[in-house]
Amino acid sequence: MLGQVVASGLAMGAIYALVALGYAFVWRTMNIVNFAAGEFLTFAAFIFVATFVNRLGLPFYLAAIFACVAMASLGAAFSRIVFARLQKERTIVAIIATVGFGLFLKEMARIIYGPQPLLNTGPFGFETINVGGISVTKQQLLVFAVVIVVMVLQYLVLRYTMIGKVMRAVAQDRETAQLMGIPVNAVLAGTFAYASVLSAIGGILLAPMFFVTTELGTLVGLKGFVAMIIGGFGSIPGAIIGGLILGLGENLAAFSISAPYKDAIAFVLLLVFLLVRPKGLIPEASADRA
Amino acid sequence: MLSVPENSPAGAGEFILKLSNVDSYYGKAQILFDLSLEVKEREVVAVIGANGAGKSTTLNVIIGRVKPAAGSVTLDGESIGGDGIQAIVKKGITCVPQRRRIFPTMTVRENLEVGSYIRRHDKAGTRRVMEEVLSLFPVLAKKANSLGGLLSGGEQQMLAIGRGLMARPRVLLLDEPSMGLSPKLTTEMFEDIRRIADMGRTVLIVEQNAYAALSVADQGYVLENGRVALSGDADDLIENDYVRQTYLGA
Amino acid sequence: MKISMRNRKIILAAILVAFLLPPFLGVNGYALQVLDMAFIYAIAALGVTIATGITGMVVLGQAAFMGLGAYTSGLIMTGTSLPWWLALPIAIVVTGLIGAGLGLISTRIKEHYLAITTLGLNEIFRLIVLNESWLTGGPFGLRDIPTLQIPVMGGGLAQQHYIPLFVLTVLVYALALRIYKTSFGRQMRAIRDDDLAAESMGVNSRAVRVMAFALCSIFGALAGGVFVLTFGFISPNNFLVFESIKMLLMVVVGGLGSIGGTFLGALVVVGLPEVLREFQTYYLAIFGITVVIILLTVPRGLGIIADWLLAPWLPGEEGNALAQAKAEDMSNAATIEEEDERATAVAVRLRSEREQAVVNAPKATGDVLLKVENVSKSFGGIRALKDVRFDIRRGEILGLIGPNGSGKSTMINACSGIVRVTAGKILLDGKVISHLPAWDVHAAGVSRIFQNVRVWNSMTVLENVMVCHAATRDTHVITGAIGTAKARADEDMAREDALKALDLMGIRHLANRRASDLSFGQSRLVELARSIVNKPKLLLLDEPGAGLRGGLIMELAEILKQLRNQGMTILVVEHRVKLVVSMCDRIVVLNLGDKIAEGSAQSVARDPVVVDAYLGGKVERKRRLKAIETTT
Amino acid sequence: MNGKIKAALLAGVLAVGSVATASADEIKLGASAPLTGPRALLGKYFKEGVDMAVEEINANGGVLGKKLSIAYEDDQADNPNAAITSMSKLMEVAKVPIVLGPHFSVAQLATMKNYCNGSLISITGASGVPVTDQGCNYVIRIRGNDNLQAKAVVAYALDHLKVSKIGIISINDDFGKGGAERVVAALKEKGLSPVANETHNAGDADFSAQLSSLQKAGAELVVMWTHDNESALIVRQTRQFGLPFKFAGSTSLSQPVFIELAGPTAEGVVSATDFLPANPDPNVKAFVEKFHKKYGEMPELYAATYYDGAILAAKAINDAGTTDAVKVREAFAKMDTQGVLGHYKCEANGDCNHQTNIVEIKNGQPSLLTVVKF
């Protein structure tokens, strides 16, 4: 049963990693912690299930692509309308504004789609595969596959393409990037759109594993943030490692510590960890080599 | 030899960049007063002055970061005053910023590649200019794969200039290239700038180190309190008593 | 904005009186209850303002402190049947101690990491309260707490508590305003604006952070305690992380760091959803987007209103407003020229003073003040200093030069306690200072300025200087707030000395200006005034002339000479060889972390090693060929 | 003048304004329900049930000859502060004699001090044991409490399912924690203790760790005390991992949301619930038909509970002949009537419902196993 716990933990950790990655990207380019990230995930899941699958009857993969496109446009629009203006504010002001925005998004999801949880079985239903005595759902395998593909693609894009280099340049020094003739605002919107797509992928992958409720993203959003902190603020490899560590760690803790205090213990561990490494696993300065 | 800048309709000796009677404000405070300045094709122009004289604002007006409140800015006779930075960079003005501003966690090569952003579709041209920059600054070629942030101050300045050249600009603006460099490195830096100029580039230097800047320049402008206090041939300025007393520390 | 301070006081008094009226006007209990709730949250949020807004530590766990205060006082009243006026103070003390403990953690964990840590502590608090039913009543809360009945006020609890709660809130806010102006208040703000500068200018950031955290928790506990007395019921759900976020929201909506704004923020965050209740299921969405709009359009809006009203009780606001009005009248060019004229005039005055007094100037005595013994420093794998040793003699000006990256700034940082040396030691007057925290190094008599000016932008010029005064260095929160004779005397002394220092720099007229409104040159002078106000034995100057011009350079040079004549020892890092040679008695040259030369200006300048490594040749007077014009 | 003060003034104006709307030919009752937030679904059912009851009452001549209307306020489920202001607004501004809700125990307990002076009566479905033992005379509970539910489930499990190794999983909040405590107590009465006592957090979505622990402890039956969504996830994941537990637990396990979300894995899950749509009782049948006709969906527990609540409120006012809360409370004391949930007869502490149904999910529908009366 331990293998089971590990597999599920890693699957969940992969989702946290996706969300953490979104935080890291937005932080590096816009210096904003987007606390509405969890609600972006929720919203994406609703658009995906309620609009594209249930109403329009699209097949899973097509609906997923449409949902990603919709969230990318939504993200780009919000980045221009809301988040771009927040950058001038102090970090904490921007954070609080995103909290308010998250509340708005969450409530809008309920107002538009109603309070009923939505069920989506995804492409595999609840089929499981038995791997060495561990029963893994196909959906979990899909999660791993998608997350790995996303990570590899992202690495290749950031490392080898002009658009990737431009994104990194804007993240490191926006003013100078502008002097190179780079359309900085478009790049920022694009980065935010990408972070929204990461959230959307998280929502789409979670939808068949769980149910789509207005609360779907809230906790995942918070844990994604914790994951980024464990990994090191704004660090891209850190976000991935942090996500996996968190997913695995919380499951192992819940398994081995059978007590109502297991979450308290998790936080105490985080505290001790931060006391030892106040800048996370991979501190920003040495970490942002994508 | 560094290739001749692209699209150069103006022949040598013609004014390609021109500021006429520019006023500029920061908030309510007027920074530039009726400022006029001209740069000829293939000429090195030095703008000198103390902190707060309006040098940076002049540069910001040219590059499009600040809109002139009055007066005109033209490039090849076409008005660019009020265009955004991106548009101006596309038209052929590139600025090497103060304090170098290298992308610290990108490699030297990546820094240069980003510099060629506006000419990214001309792959062959980019490759050619990259080779030229690397041969101009051999130390960059040697360190092509190390991170920009790990270079020394002098090397970073070379990289910054190289990055600016990658855009193949009509006019290259240098903002205080000597800032934070030791005297020896400053000397070397200006020698590099002169080599670049000798290759036929048009360069505008904004500099506090008046001696070094005027040494390599053809024309000079002395800014004081947002106005052009003196201008003329760089050789004449360097001999000018007022300039010598105020800026050269003679 | 032409309304005088006196009239503002009258307006404020009118508003306060207006707040007292509702119970007498027959306003319904619901509205009063909402206001009661807003007052209670205003008190708790004020704690967050102190920690987050004023000291710069993001606290996302204030609900836990509130809960701690509430549960402690509730449990004392139900468990031991002590009266509320004993239970509440005990709860506040207990919570304050716990808060101070967490404050110690906050000195190590910072920024977002601290936010997430406090959020975690909030969650731990919830779990403990939820699970320890034997003590806390568990999930169904602590139910039988006696509420405080005040029958004189008539009506229900909401009516009875309205006026006492409002008066308490006003008192707490008055206290906070008072603390804001004391030395402790200045230290908190200095840490927020620039903690590195604060530490090296004598602010014990550890003590201040701990105290600020304790204050934050005390205000939280007080709010929790009165919550219990008003509502008589508490449960884990009253103190969720979401409540902490709400309190941070109040602080931010109220204009981060504004005391009065926090009160307005609490009114908005508690009151607005109630007003919007008419919109039924839409109201939270409207509330959420309203918060975003407020923060986007007027991020400091509420704070500006409040600070304007409270200006008579805030430092330097009056002078600031005047100065601003003046600045707006004049064009920038005029101020630059004026500034230059002023600087030149000061320089001339100082020079004539110096020339008259030159006879009594103490000569350098020759004994060693600061001893740098085989100091090495590594960052990661890079060795910034290698086995460097030199002495600074009492009364001399020692120049430290070297190319970029030679370790000059690291050396200055090591001497001022910002950077720990890897090996070797630094002694001041024979005592080792290289292991001391920066503020103790400052107390021992080492003061400094920074390469790129680091003034505390939100504070007035006078406050900037007063922070560094020895008399107000210790963190006396209570005596400061009470205003004991000693505290007042210290404060007066610090003010007087600060004004004298500003006088020396010729910028006394800027005393009430906000530091962020200063020009670069003025900031440099403020920094210099700040560094000498505690009469240091050793002054460390990191490129003092960088970015200065004409008159200001002259003024700076004169000031330094004046200081030396007064017996101050100075270590100066400078690029401009001319300035160094004209100013310094001796010069130490660093290159790549090694000391490569030491001696008089002339001997160093001739040293071939130095010339090779650092000075280089002059730029050759050779221009490119004019002939190029004919090549095309 | 600034926005804040304006806002406060506006609040005052609105408050005064709403008093004026209570016209003479109308009797207004209050409802405090979770209209927003995570439990908004419950609020939706709550409102549907009440609205239907009001329609019926008005069709049948209203209350004391006047039309009945309801003022809704949001209490955000288990948020005590929101409940305090919501109740306070109903009490002070709308001045209603009876409030339906708040539904959550912690919200009840937070607001009790305010209304127990006799200003109004709260009719609630809150099942936390302490709700009716606070000495508050003005709370009327129309569902069985947690204790009753837990006892019924444990007794059924031991007697009919013949299991002895029982594990517990509950949500780490007032609902789950309160329920789990009662289950432990009920087991203790039978001389047993749970083999494992697991908890999870609101919003948790992966339960592999808890399920593994339960399996390790050798649980045969798992008693669940958590909300609908989480229950469905737990059951689904159990089947996915191929674990053999049987499940029993709180009313959540017979709610339509649970049945829909859990799908086939809900089969055989046993629960205690006050309301069962498939109950052959004629009262229930009539209610289900009306509800289905009106809303096009099957009613569930909260719709039924607060439908009953509204009907009882109207009846009590009619019996008392006045809207005076003290007199209406006396009418409740004398009440002896059949409703949808069961037979109502109020004790002095306000507990009016003394029965519960044990239900099993068969073929995707809850079906009645037994009715337990206490």
PDB file of N, CA and C in Angstrom, chain C residues 236-273:
ATOM      1  N   PRO C 236     -13.231  27.709  16.562  1.00  0.00           N
ATOM      2  CA  PRO C 236     -12.090  27.722  15.645  1.00  0.00           C
ATOM      3  C   PRO C 236     -12.419  28.484  14.362  1.00  0.00           C
ATOM      4  N   ASN C 237     -13.672  28.417  13.937  1.00  0.00           N
ATOM      5  CA  ASN C 237     -14.034  29.070  12.675  1.00  0.00           C
ATOM      6  C   ASN C 237     -13.951  30.592  12.729  1.00  0.00           C
ATOM      7  N   ASN C 238     -13.866  31.156  13.941  1.00  0.00           N
ATOM      8  CA  ASN C 238     -13.729  32.607  14.033  1.00  0.00           C
ATOM      9  C   ASN C 238     -12.332  33.070  13.649  1.00  0.00           C
ATOM     10  N   PHE C 239     -11.386  32.151  13.661  1.00  0.00           N
ATOM     11  CA  PHE C 239      -9.985  32.568  13.538  1.00  0.00           C
ATOM     12  C   PHE C 239      -9.271  31.825  12.419  1.00  0.00           C
ATOM     13  N   LEU C 240      -9.966  31.658  11.318  1.00  0.00           N
ATOM     14  CA  LEU C 240      -9.382  30.951  10.185  1.00  0.00           C
ATOM     15  C   LEU C 240      -8.382  31.844   9.455  1.00  0.00           C
ATOM     16  N   VAL C 241      -7.587  31.199   8.623  1.00  0.00           N
ATOM     17  CA  VAL C 241      -6.616  31.942   7.823  1.00  0.00           C
ATOM     18  C   VAL C 241      -7.314  33.027   7.014  1.00  0.00           C
ATOM     19  N   PHE C 242      -8.526  32.734   6.578  1.00  0.00           N
ATOM     20  CA  PHE C 242      -9.245  33.724   5.784  1.00  0.00           C
ATOM     21  C   PHE C 242      -9.437  35.030   6.559  1.00  0.00           C
ATOM     22  N   GLU C 243      -9.631  34.901   7.871  1.00  0.00           N
ATOM     23  CA  GLU C 243      -9.773  36.116   8.686  1.00  0.00           C
ATOM     24  C   GLU C 243      -8.454  36.893   8.697  1.00  0.00           C
ATOM     25  N   SER C 244      -7.351  36.157   8.745  1.00  0.00           N
ATOM     26  CA  SER C 244      -6.040  36.827   8.692  1.00  0.00           C
ATOM     27  C   SER C 244      -5.878  37.581   7.382  1.00  0.00           C
ATOM     28  N   ILE C 245      -6.305  36.933   6.309  1.00  0.00           N
ATOM     29  CA  ILE C 245      -6.206  37.582   5.005  1.00  0.00           C
ATOM     30  C   ILE C 245      -7.076  38.832   4.996  1.00  0.00           C
ATOM     31  N   LYS C 246      -8.248  38.717   5.624  1.00  0.00           N
ATOM     32  CA  LYS C 246      -9.136  39.874   5.674  1.00  0.00           C
ATOM     33  C   LYS C 246      -8.467  41.044   6.406  1.00  0.00           C
ATOM     34  N   MET C 247      -7.751  40.715   7.473  1.00  0.00           N
ATOM     35  CA  MET C 247      -7.098  41.799   8.216  1.00  0.00           C
ATOM     36  C   MET C 247      -5.976  42.430   7.401  1.00  0.00           C
ATOM     37  N   LEU C 248      -5.270  41.602   6.655  1.00  0.00           N
ATOM     38  CA  LEU C 248      -4.246  42.158   5.776  1.00  0.00           C
ATOM     39  C   LEU C 248      -4.909  43.034   4.711  1.00  0.00           C
ATOM     40  N   LEU C 249      -6.067  42.590   4.281  1.00  0.00           N
ATOM     41  CA  LEU C 249      -6.845  43.358   3.316  1.00  0.00           C
ATOM     42  C   LEU C 249      -7.177  44.739   3.874  1.00  0.00           C
ATOM     43  N   MET C 250      -7.600  44.786   5.152  1.00  0.00           N
ATOM     44  CA  MET C 250      -7.910  46.065   5.776  1.00  0.00           C
ATOM     45  C   MET C 250      -6.690  46.979   5.736  1.00  0.00           C
ATOM     46  N   VAL C 251      -5.555  46.385   6.075  1.00  0.00           N
ATOM     47  CA  VAL C 251      -4.322  47.169   6.145  1.00  0.00           C
ATOM     48  C   VAL C 251      -3.957  47.714   4.769  1.00  0.00           C
ATOM     49  N   VAL C 252      -4.108  46.881   3.760  1.00  0.00           N
ATOM     50  CA  VAL C 252      -3.704  47.288   2.415  1.00  0.00           C
ATOM     51  C   VAL C 252      -4.714  48.270   1.823  1.00  0.00           C
ATOM     52  N   VAL C 253      -5.995  47.982   2.004  1.00  0.00           N
ATOM     53  CA  VAL C 253      -7.015  48.896   1.489  1.00  0.00           C
ATOM     54  C   VAL C 253      -6.882  50.257   2.174  1.00  0.00           C
ATOM     55  N   GLY C 254      -6.468  50.231   3.432  1.00  0.00           N
ATOM     56  CA  GLY C 254      -6.298  51.474   4.180  1.00  0.00           C
ATOM     57  C   GLY C 254      -5.023  52.217   3.825  1.00  0.00           C
ATOM     58  N   GLY C 255      -4.293  51.740   2.825  1.00  0.00           N
ATOM     59  CA  GLY C 255      -3.043  52.413   2.465  1.00  0.00           C
ATOM     60  C   GLY C 255      -1.946  51.857   3.358  1.00  0.00           C
ATOM     61  N   LEU C 256      -1.173  50.948   2.831  1.00  0.00           N
ATOM     62  CA  LEU C 256      -0.179  50.221   3.617  1.00  0.00           C
ATOM     63  C   LEU C 256       0.682  51.172   4.451  1.00  0.00           C
ATOM     64  N   GLY C 257       0.698  50.932   5.762  1.00  0.00           N
ATOM     65  CA  GLY C 257       1.553  51.731   6.638  1.00  0.00           C
ATOM     66  C   GLY C 257       0.857  52.941   7.232  1.00  0.00           C
ATOM     67  N   SER C 258      -0.366  53.199   6.824  1.00  0.00           N
ATOM     68  CA  SER C 258      -1.078  54.351   7.367  1.00  0.00           C
ATOM     69  C   SER C 258      -1.934  53.913   8.556  1.00  0.00           C
ATOM     70  N   ILE C 259      -1.692  54.528   9.701  1.00  0.00           N
ATOM     71  CA  ILE C 259      -2.406  54.123  10.903  1.00  0.00           C
ATOM     72  C   ILE C 259      -3.887  54.465  10.789  1.00  0.00           C
ATOM     73  N   GLY C 260      -4.158  55.722  10.443  1.00  0.00           N
ATOM     74  CA  GLY C 260      -5.555  56.117  10.310  1.00  0.00           C
ATOM     75  C   GLY C 260      -6.259  55.339   9.204  1.00  0.00           C
ATOM     76  N   GLY C 261      -5.504  55.074   8.130  1.00  0.00           N
ATOM     77  CA  GLY C 261      -6.083  54.335   7.012  1.00  0.00           C
ATOM     78  C   GLY C 261      -6.552  52.949   7.417  1.00  0.00           C
ATOM     79  N   THR C 262      -5.853  52.344   8.386  1.00  0.00           N
ATOM     80  CA  THR C 262      -6.237  51.018   8.824  1.00  0.00           C
ATOM     81  C   THR C 262      -7.664  51.017   9.375  1.00  0.00           C
ATOM     82  N   PHE C 263      -7.987  52.061  10.110  1.00  0.00           N
ATOM     83  CA  PHE C 263      -9.333  52.168  10.661  1.00  0.00           C
ATOM     84  C   PHE C 263     -10.349  52.230   9.515  1.00  0.00           C
ATOM     85  N   LEU C 264     -10.051  53.063   8.531  1.00  0.00           N
ATOM     86  CA  LEU C 264     -10.951  53.159   7.389  1.00  0.00           C
ATOM     87  C   LEU C 264     -11.020  51.826   6.652  1.00  0.00           C
ATOM     88  N   GLY C 265      -9.859  51.171   6.540  1.00  0.00           N
ATOM     89  CA  GLY C 265      -9.817  49.865   5.884  1.00  0.00           C
ATOM     90  C   GLY C 265     -10.714  48.865   6.589  1.00  0.00           C
ATOM     91  N   ALA C 266     -10.687  48.879   7.921  1.00  0.00           N
ATOM     92  CA  ALA C 266     -11.524  47.955   8.681  1.00  0.00           C
ATOM     93  C   ALA C 266     -13.001  48.264   8.439  1.00  0.00           C
ATOM     94  N   LEU C 267     -13.326  49.543   8.395  1.00  0.00           N
ATOM     95  CA  LEU C 267     -14.724  49.905   8.133  1.00  0.00           C
ATOM     96  C   LEU C 267     -15.159  49.377   6.761  1.00  0.00           C
ATOM     97  N   VAL C 268     -14.285  49.518   5.766  1.00  0.00           N
ATOM     98  CA  VAL C 268     -14.647  49.073   4.416  1.00  0.00           C
ATOM     99  C   VAL C 268     -14.787  47.553   4.361  1.00  0.00           C
ATOM    100  N   VAL C 269     -13.789  46.863   4.905  1.00  0.00           N
ATOM    101  CA  VAL C 269     -13.780  45.410   4.736  1.00  0.00           C
ATOM    102  C   VAL C 269     -14.904  44.758   5.549  1.00  0.00           C
ATOM    103  N   VAL C 270     -15.211  45.313   6.704  1.00  0.00           N
ATOM    104  CA  VAL C 270     -16.317  44.754   7.478  1.00  0.00           C
ATOM    105  C   VAL C 270     -17.653  45.286   6.968  1.00  0.00           C
ATOM    106  N   GLY C 271     -17.674  46.570   6.632  1.00  0.00           N
ATOM    107  CA  GLY C 271     -18.948  47.213   6.316  1.00  0.00           C
ATOM    108  C   GLY C 271     -19.435  46.989   4.898  1.00  0.00           C
ATOM    109  N   LEU C 272     -18.486  46.984   3.957  1.00  0.00           N
ATOM    110  CA  LEU C 272     -18.908  46.929   2.553  1.00  0.00           C
ATOM    111  C   LEU C 272     -19.747  45.688   2.233  1.00  0.00           C
ATOM    112  N   PRO C 273     -19.309  44.484   2.639  1.00  0.00           N
ATOM    113  CA  PRO C 273     -20.151  43.315   2.336  1.00  0.00           C
ATOM    114  C   PRO C 273     -21.546  43.441   2.948  1.00  0.00           C
TER     115      PRO C 273
END
